[in-house]
Coordinates of C-alpha atoms and ligand atoms in Angstrom, one line a residue:
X1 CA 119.7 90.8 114.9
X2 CA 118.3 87.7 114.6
X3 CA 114.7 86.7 115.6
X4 CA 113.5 83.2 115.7
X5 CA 110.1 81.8 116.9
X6 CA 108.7 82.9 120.1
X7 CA 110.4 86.1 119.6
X8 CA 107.5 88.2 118.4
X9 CA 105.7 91.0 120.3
X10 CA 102.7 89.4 121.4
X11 CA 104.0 86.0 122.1
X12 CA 106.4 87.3 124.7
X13 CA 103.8 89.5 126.1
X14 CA 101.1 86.7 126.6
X15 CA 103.8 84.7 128.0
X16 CA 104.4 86.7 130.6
X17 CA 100.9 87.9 131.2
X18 CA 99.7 84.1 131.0
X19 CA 100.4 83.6 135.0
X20 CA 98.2 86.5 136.0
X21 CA 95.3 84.7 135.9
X22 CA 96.4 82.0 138.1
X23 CA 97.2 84.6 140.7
X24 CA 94.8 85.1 143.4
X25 CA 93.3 89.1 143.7
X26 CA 94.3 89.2 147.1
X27 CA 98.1 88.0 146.9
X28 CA 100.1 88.8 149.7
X29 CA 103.0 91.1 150.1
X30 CA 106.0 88.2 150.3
X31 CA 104.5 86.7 147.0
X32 CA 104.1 90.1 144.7
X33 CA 107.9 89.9 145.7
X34 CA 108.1 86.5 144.8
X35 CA 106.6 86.8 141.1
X36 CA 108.4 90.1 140.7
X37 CA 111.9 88.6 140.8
X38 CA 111.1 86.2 138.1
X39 CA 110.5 89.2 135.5
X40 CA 113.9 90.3 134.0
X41 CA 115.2 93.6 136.0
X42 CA 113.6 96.1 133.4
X43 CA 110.2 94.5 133.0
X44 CA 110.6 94.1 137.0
X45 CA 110.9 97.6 137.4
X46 CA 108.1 99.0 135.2
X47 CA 105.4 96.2 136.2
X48 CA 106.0 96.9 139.7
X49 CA 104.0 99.9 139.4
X50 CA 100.5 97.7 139.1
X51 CA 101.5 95.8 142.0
X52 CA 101.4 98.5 144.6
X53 CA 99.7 97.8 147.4
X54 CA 96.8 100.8 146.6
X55 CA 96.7 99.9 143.0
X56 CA 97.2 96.2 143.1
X57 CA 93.8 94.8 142.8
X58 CA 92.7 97.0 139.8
X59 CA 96.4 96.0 138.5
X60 CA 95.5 92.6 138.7
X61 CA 92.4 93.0 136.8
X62 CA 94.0 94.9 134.2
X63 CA 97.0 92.4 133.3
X64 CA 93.9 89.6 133.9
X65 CA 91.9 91.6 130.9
X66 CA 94.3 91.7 129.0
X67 CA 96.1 88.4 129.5
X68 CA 92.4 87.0 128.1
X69 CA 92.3 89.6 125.3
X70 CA 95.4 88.1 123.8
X71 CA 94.5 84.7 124.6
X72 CA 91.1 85.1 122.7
X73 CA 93.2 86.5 119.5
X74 CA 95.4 83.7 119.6
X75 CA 92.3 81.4 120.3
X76 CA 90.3 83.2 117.0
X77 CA 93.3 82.6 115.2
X78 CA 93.7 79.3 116.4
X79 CA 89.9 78.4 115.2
X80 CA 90.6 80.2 111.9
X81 CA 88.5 83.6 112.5
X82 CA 90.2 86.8 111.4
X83 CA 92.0 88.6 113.5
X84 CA 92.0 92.3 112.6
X85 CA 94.2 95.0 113.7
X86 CA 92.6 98.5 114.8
X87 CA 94.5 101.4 115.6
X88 CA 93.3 103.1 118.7
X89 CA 91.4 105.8 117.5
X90 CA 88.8 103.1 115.9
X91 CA 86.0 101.4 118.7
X92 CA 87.1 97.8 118.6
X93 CA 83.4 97.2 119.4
X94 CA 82.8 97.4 115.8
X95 CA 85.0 94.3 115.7
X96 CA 84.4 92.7 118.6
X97 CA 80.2 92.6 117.1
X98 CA 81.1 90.3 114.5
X99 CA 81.4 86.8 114.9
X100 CA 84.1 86.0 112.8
X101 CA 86.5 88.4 113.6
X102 CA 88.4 89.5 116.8
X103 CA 89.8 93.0 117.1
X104 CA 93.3 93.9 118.4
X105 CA 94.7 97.2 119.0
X106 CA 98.3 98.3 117.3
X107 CA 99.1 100.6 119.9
X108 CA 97.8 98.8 123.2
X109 CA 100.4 96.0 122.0
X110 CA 103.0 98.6 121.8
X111 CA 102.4 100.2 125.1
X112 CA 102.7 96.6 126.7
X113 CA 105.5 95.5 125.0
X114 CA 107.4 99.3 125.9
X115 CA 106.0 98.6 129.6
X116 CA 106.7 95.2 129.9
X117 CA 109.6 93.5 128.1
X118 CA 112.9 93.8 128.7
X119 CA 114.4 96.3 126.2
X120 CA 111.0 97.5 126.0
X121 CA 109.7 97.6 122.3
X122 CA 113.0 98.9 120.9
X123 CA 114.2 95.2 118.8
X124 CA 110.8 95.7 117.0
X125 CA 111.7 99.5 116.4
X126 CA 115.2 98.2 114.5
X127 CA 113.1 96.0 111.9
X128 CA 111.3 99.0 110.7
X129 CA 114.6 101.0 110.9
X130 CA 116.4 98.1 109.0
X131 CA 113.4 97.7 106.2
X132 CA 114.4 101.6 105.4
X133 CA 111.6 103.6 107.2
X134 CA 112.8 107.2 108.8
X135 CA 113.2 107.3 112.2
X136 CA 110.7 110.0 112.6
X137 CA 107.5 107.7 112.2
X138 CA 105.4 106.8 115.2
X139 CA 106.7 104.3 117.8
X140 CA 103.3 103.6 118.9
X141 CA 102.3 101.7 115.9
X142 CA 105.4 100.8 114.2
X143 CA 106.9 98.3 117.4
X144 CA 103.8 96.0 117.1
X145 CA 104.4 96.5 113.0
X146 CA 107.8 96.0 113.3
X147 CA 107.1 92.6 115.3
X148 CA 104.3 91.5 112.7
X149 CA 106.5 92.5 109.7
X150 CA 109.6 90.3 111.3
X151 CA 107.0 87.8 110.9
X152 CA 107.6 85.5 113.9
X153 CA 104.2 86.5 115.8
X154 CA 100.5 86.4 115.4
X155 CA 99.2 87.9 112.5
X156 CA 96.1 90.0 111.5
X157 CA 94.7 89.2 109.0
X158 CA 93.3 92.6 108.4
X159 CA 93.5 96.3 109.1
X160 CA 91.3 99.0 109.7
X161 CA 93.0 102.5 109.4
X162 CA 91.0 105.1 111.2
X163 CA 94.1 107.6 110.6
X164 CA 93.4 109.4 107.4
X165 CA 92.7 112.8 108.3
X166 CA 93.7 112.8 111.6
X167 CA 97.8 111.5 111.2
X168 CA 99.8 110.9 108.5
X169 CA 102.3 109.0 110.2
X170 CA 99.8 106.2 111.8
X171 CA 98.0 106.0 108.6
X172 CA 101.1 105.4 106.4
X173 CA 102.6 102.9 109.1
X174 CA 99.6 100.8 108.9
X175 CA 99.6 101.5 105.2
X176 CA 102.9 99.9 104.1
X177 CA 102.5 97.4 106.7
X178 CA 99.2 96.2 104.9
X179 CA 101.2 96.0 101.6
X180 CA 104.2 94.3 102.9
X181 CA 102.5 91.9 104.5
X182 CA 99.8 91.4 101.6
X183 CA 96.5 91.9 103.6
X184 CA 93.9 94.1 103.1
X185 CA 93.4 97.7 104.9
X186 CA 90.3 98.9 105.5
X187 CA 90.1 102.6 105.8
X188 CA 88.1 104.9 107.3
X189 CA 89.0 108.2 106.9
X190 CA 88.1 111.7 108.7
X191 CA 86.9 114.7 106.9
X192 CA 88.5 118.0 108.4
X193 CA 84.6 119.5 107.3
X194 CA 82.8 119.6 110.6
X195 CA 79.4 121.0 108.5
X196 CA 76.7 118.7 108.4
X197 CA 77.9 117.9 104.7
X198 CA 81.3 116.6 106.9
X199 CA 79.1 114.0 108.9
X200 CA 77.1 113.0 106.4
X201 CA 80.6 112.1 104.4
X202 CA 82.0 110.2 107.4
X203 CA 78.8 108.5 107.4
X204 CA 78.9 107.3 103.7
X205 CA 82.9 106.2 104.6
X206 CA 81.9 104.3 107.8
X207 CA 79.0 102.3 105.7
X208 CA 81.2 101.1 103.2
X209 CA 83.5 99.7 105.9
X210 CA 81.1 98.3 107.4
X211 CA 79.7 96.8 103.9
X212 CA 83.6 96.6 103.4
X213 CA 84.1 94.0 106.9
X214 CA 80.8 92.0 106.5
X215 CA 82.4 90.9 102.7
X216 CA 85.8 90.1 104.0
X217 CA 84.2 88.3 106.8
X218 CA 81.2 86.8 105.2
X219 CA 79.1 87.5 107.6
X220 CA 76.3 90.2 108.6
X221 CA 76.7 92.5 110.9
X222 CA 73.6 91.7 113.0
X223 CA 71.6 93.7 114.9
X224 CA 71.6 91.4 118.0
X225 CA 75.2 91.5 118.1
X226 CA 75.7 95.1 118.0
X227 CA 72.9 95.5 120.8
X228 CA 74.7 92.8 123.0
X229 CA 77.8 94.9 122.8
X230 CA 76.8 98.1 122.4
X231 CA 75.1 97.5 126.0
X232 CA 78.4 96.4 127.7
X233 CA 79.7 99.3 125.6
X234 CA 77.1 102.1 127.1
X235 CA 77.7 100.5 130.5
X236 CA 81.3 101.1 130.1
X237 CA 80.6 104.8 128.8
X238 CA 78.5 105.4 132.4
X239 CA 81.7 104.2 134.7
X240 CA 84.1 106.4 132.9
X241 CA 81.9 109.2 133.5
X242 CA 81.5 108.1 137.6
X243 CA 85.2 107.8 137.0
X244 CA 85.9 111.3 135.5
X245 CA 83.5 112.8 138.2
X246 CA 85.8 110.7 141.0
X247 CA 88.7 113.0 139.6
X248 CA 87.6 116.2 141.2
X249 CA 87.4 116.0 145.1
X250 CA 91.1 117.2 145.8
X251 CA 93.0 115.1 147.2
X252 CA 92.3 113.4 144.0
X253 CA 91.3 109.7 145.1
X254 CA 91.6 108.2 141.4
X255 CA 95.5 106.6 141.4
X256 CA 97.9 108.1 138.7
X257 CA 98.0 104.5 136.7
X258 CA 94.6 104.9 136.4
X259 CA 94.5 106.6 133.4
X260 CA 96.7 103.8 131.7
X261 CA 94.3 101.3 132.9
X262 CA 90.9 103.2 131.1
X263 CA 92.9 104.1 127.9
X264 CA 93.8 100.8 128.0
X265 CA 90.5 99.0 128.8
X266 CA 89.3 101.7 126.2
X267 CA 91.1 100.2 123.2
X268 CA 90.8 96.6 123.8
X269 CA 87.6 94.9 126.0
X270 CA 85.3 98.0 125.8
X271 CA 81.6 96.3 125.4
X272 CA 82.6 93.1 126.8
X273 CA 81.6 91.6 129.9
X274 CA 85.3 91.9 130.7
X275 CA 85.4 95.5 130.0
X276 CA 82.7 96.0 132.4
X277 CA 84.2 94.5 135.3
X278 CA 87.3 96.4 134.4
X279 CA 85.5 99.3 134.5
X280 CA 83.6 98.5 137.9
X281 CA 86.8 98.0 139.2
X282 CA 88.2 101.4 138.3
X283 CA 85.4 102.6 139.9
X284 CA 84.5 101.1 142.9
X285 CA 88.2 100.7 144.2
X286 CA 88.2 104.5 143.9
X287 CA 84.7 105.2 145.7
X288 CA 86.1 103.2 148.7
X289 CA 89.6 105.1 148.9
X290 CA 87.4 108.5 148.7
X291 CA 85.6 106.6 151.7
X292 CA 88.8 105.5 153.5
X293 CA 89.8 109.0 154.1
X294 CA 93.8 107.6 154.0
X295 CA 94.4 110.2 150.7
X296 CA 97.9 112.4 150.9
X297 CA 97.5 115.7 150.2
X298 CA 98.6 116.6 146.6
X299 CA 101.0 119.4 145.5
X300 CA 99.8 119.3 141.7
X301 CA 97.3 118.2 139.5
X302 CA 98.9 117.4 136.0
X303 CA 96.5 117.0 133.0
X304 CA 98.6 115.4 130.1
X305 CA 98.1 117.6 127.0
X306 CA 98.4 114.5 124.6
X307 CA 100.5 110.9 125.0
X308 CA 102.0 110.2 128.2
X309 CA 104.9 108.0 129.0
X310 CA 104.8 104.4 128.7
X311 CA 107.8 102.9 128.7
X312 CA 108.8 103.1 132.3
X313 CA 105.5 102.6 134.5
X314 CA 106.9 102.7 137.8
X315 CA 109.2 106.4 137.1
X316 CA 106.5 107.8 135.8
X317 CA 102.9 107.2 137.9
X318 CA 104.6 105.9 141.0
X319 CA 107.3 108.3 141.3
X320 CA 104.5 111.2 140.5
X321 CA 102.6 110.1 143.6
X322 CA 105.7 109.6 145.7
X323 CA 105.7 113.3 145.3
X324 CA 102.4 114.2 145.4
X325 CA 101.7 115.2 142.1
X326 CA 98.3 113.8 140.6
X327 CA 98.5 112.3 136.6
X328 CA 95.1 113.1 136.1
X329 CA 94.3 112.1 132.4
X330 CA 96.4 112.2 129.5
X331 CA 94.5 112.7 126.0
X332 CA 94.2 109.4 125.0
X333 CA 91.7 108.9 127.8
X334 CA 89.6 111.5 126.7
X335 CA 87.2 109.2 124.1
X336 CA 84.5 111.0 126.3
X337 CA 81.8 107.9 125.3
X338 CA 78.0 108.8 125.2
X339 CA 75.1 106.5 125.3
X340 CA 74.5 105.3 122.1
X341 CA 70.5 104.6 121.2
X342 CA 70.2 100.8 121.2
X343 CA 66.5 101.1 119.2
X344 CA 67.7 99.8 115.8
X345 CA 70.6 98.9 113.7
X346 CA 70.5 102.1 112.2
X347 CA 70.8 104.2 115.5
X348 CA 73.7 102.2 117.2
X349 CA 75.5 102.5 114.0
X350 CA 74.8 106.1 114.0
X351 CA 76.0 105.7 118.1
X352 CA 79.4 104.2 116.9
X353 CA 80.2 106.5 113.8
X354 CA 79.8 109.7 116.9
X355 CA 82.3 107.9 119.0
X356 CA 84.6 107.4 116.2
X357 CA 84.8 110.9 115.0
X358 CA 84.9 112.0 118.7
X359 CA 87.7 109.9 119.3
X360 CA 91.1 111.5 120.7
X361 CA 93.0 112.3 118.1
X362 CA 90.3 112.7 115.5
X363 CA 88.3 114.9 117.5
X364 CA 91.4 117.2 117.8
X365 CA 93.8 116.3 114.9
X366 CA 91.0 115.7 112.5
X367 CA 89.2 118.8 113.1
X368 CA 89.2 122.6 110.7
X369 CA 91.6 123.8 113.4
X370 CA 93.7 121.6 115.2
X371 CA 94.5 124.5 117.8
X372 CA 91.3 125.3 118.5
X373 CA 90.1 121.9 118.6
X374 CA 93.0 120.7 121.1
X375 CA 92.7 124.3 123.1
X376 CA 88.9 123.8 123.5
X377 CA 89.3 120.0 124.8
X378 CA 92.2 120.5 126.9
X379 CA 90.7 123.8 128.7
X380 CA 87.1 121.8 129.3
X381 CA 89.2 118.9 130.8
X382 CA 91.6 121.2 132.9
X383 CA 88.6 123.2 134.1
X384 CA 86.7 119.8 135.0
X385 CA 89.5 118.2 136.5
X386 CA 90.8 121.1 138.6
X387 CA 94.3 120.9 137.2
X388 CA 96.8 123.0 138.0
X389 CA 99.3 122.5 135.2
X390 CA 99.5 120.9 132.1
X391 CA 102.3 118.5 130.3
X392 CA 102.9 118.1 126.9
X393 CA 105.4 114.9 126.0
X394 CA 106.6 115.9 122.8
X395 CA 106.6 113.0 121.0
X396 CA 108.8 112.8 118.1
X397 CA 106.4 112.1 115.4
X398 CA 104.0 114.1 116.4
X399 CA 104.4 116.8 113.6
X400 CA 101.4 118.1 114.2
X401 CA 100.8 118.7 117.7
X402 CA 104.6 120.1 118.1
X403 CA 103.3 122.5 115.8
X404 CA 100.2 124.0 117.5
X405 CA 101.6 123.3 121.0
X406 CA 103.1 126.7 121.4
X407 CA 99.6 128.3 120.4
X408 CA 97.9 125.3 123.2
X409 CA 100.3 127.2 125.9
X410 CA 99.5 130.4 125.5
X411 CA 95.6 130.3 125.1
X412 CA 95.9 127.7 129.0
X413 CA 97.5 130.4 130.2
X414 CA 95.7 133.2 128.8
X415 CA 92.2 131.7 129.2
X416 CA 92.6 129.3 132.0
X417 CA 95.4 130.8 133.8
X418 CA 97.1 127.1 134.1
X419 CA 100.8 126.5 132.7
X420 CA 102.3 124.5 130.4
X421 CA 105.4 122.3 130.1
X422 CA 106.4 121.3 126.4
X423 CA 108.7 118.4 126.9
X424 CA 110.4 116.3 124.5
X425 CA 110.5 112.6 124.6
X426 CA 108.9 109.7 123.1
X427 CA 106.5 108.0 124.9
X428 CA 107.4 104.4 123.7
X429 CA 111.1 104.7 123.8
X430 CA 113.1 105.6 126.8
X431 CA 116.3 106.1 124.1
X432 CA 115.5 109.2 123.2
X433 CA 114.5 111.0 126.6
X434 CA 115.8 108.8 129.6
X435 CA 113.1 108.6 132.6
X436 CA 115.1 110.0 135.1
X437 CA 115.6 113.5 132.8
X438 CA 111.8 113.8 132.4
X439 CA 111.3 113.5 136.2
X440 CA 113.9 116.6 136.8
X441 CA 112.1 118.4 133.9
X442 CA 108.7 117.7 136.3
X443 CA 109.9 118.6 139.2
X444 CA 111.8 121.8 137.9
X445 CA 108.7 122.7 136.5
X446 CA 105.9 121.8 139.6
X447 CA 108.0 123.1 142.3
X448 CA 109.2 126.4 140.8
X449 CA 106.1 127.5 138.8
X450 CA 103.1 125.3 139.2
X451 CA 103.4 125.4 143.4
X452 CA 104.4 129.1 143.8
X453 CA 101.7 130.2 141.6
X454 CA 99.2 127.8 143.2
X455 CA 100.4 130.0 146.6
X456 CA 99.2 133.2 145.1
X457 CA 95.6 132.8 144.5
X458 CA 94.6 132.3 141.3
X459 CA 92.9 134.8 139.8
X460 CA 91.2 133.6 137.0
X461 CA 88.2 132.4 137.2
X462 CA 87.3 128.7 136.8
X463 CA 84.4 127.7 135.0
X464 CA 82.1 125.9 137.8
X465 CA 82.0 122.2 136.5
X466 CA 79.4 120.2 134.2
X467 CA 79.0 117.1 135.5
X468 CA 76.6 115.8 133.3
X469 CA 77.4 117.6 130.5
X470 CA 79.3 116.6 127.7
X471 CA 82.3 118.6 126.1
X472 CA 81.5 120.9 123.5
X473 CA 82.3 119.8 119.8
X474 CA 85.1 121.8 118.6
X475 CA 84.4 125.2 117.8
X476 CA 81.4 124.9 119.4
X477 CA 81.9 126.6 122.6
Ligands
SF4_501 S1 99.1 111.5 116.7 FE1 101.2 111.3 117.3 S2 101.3 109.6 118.8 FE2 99.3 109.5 117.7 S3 99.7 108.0 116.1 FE3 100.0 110.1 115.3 S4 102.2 110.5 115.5 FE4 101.7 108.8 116.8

């Protein structure tokens, strides 16, 4: 395989994104058609899934966000700032407050390029292969490695790994990727001790990182800065909670690619202006189809018990509301955000080391007991969001969620009464689990156990919901 300029990850993704912005928000029917058959056939197929009609203006929005988000990386690159890679369980707000620097997200870059290119991410997937790493590390980081380490694309000129404690394989990927490529790596990492002797470690870790960044940058992290984003940030935090609350009326008004679109804004343009309006779009397009009274009745409400599947956007949320079955959430969107205290320098820091140990995948992963942890989240956000079943992906590298998922199963059924499908795919790569075999897996599943049993009544009590309260730490219940 050869690769030559132009080929790297994220310049063929801002290519392609690049004529978003030109579009107008209300574009009409015969022209979505038009722009679609430019896109090669696969890219076609998956991007059509932001261009349906009920979808298409938060769609728009969303490739317009993150069309600029690439644009400003190349643009800080360009001007000689430092571009530094985050892996998605890290608040790129942290990043985005400094001047000098400009955060962007492994696994965002991933998802797009598995969405969005044609043969998805999987050319990116060979380098690592070919430069001798197994084939069991994670696809969500190592495409956008693999396309930095083929060295034809923009390049950080950092990292930040949040992973320690939480996975091995993220952290190693970004590990050996911060070696081979001869920058520094930045680590922040989790203690599994959830005491207060726990938090106060995380908080000595996420000072020197901070002390850490404001060196490599050479510049202070300034209370100013942090309040300006930690606003947007807090204002972001509010609409995902109007959104999480829009989840409940059944039918469920909240479209199935929404919970792409807020992991997505989540991990990239969250305390930005930008991010904002993303946000208020989420949100407001779904108030007015809860208005419009034009919702299809649902058959199932499926609550993703960690990743979903990314590579095929259109045979996954699309197909799922052609048959009536609601993707509420999948476990990357729960980051559950709370306000953070905007008094001093002292208290939004302490704001931003309680999002980052709340994050998904610390908050679960990271914790004593990763089955209780994962049981205790995934039952609050199945209670809250009425769902009738629950879907777990299977991701290959995934070691340690394959091996509590068995225990996850049983305790949904035994305390919530909901069932579980364990499925097994990889959420980046449609090579190992093709689409159309995970939509029989679904429907096998929905119409023979989840809809009969929803026929009976259900016996077991649900909690009656919380809106304003916020999930219990782990344990804590
Ligand atoms: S938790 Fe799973 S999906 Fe997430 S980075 Fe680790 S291996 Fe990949």
């Amino acid at each position: 395989m050869t690769l030559t300029k132009q080929t790297g990850l994220i310049d063929r993704i801002s290519g392609l994104l690049s004529l978003i912005p030109r579009m107008p928000k209300n574009i009409s029917e015969e022209s979505t058609a038009g722009l679609l058959e430019l896109l090669p056939p696969e890219a076609r197929h998956s991007l059509a899934a932001f261009f349906q009609p009920h979808v298409r203006l938060a769609g728009l929005t969303f490739l317009d966000m993150l069309s600029e988000w690439l644009s400003n990386a190349q643009g800080a690159a360009a001007e000689g700032k430092k571009v530094v890679l985050v892996p998605f369980n890290f608040p790129p707000e942290l990043i985005t407050a400094f001047d000098n620097a400009y955060p962007i997200t492994t696994e965002v870059l991933t998802t797009l390029a598995a969405a969005g290119l044609q043969g998805g991410g999987e050319r990116y997937w060979e380098v690592m292969m070919a430069l001798g790493l197994p084939d069991h590390i994670c696809s969500s980081n190592s495409i956008e490695l693999g396309s930095m380490l083929a060295g034809e694309d923009l390049m950080a000129q950092a990292i930040v790994s949040a992973a320690p404690g939480a996975c091995d394989a993220n952290s190693k990927i970004h590990e050996f990727a911060s070696h081979y490529l001869g920058i520094p790596q930045f680590i922040i990492e989790k203690p599994v001790d959830e005491s207060e002797a726990g938090h106060r470690q995380y908080e000595i870790y996420f000072g020197g990182l901070i002390r850490q960044l404001e060196e490599f940058l050479g510049e202070e992290l300034t209370e100013e800065k942090l309040r300006y984003v930690l606003s947007r940030a807090n204002r972001c935090a509010e609409l995902y909670w109007e959104l999480w609350e829009l989840h409940k009326p059944n039918p469920c008004p909240v479209p199935n690619l929404y919970s792409l679109m807020l992991a997505g804004t989540r991990f990239s343009m969250w305390g930005t202006d930008t991010g904002v309006k993303m946000m208020e779009c989420l949100v407001e397009t779904t108030r007015r189809r809860l208005k419009e009274d034009t919702l299809r009745p649902q058959k199932a409400r499926v609550l993703w018990a960690y990743t979903s599947y990314y590579f095929d956007l259109t045979g996954l949320y699309t197909w799922m509301e052609e048959k009536q079955y609601v993707h509420l959430m999948d476990a990357l969107d729960l980051s559950m955000p709370q306000p953070i205290d905007l008094t001093s320098r002292e208290t939004m820091i302490r704001g931003l080391i309680e999002a980052c140990w709340n994050y998904p995948m610390n908050r679960q992963m990271g914790a004593p007991s990763m089955s209780r942890a994962w049981i205790e989240d995934m039952i609050y956000a199945a209670r809250e969001m009425r769902a009738d079943c629950v879907v777990y992906c299977g991701h290959d590298a995934c070691k340690q969620t394959w091996s509590v998922v068995s225990i996850l199963r049983e305790e949904l059924m035994r305390r919530a009464g909901i069932p579980t499908l364990i499925l097994h795919g990889d959420s980046w790569m449609k090579t190992t689990t093709p689409i159309t075999v995970i939509q029989q897996e679904l429907t096998e599943f929905i119409e023979n156990v989840v809809v009969p049993k929803d026929q009976r009544a259900r016996k077991t009590k649900r909690r009656l919901p919380r809106p304003a309260d916020s999930p219990p730490a782990p344990g804590k219940e």
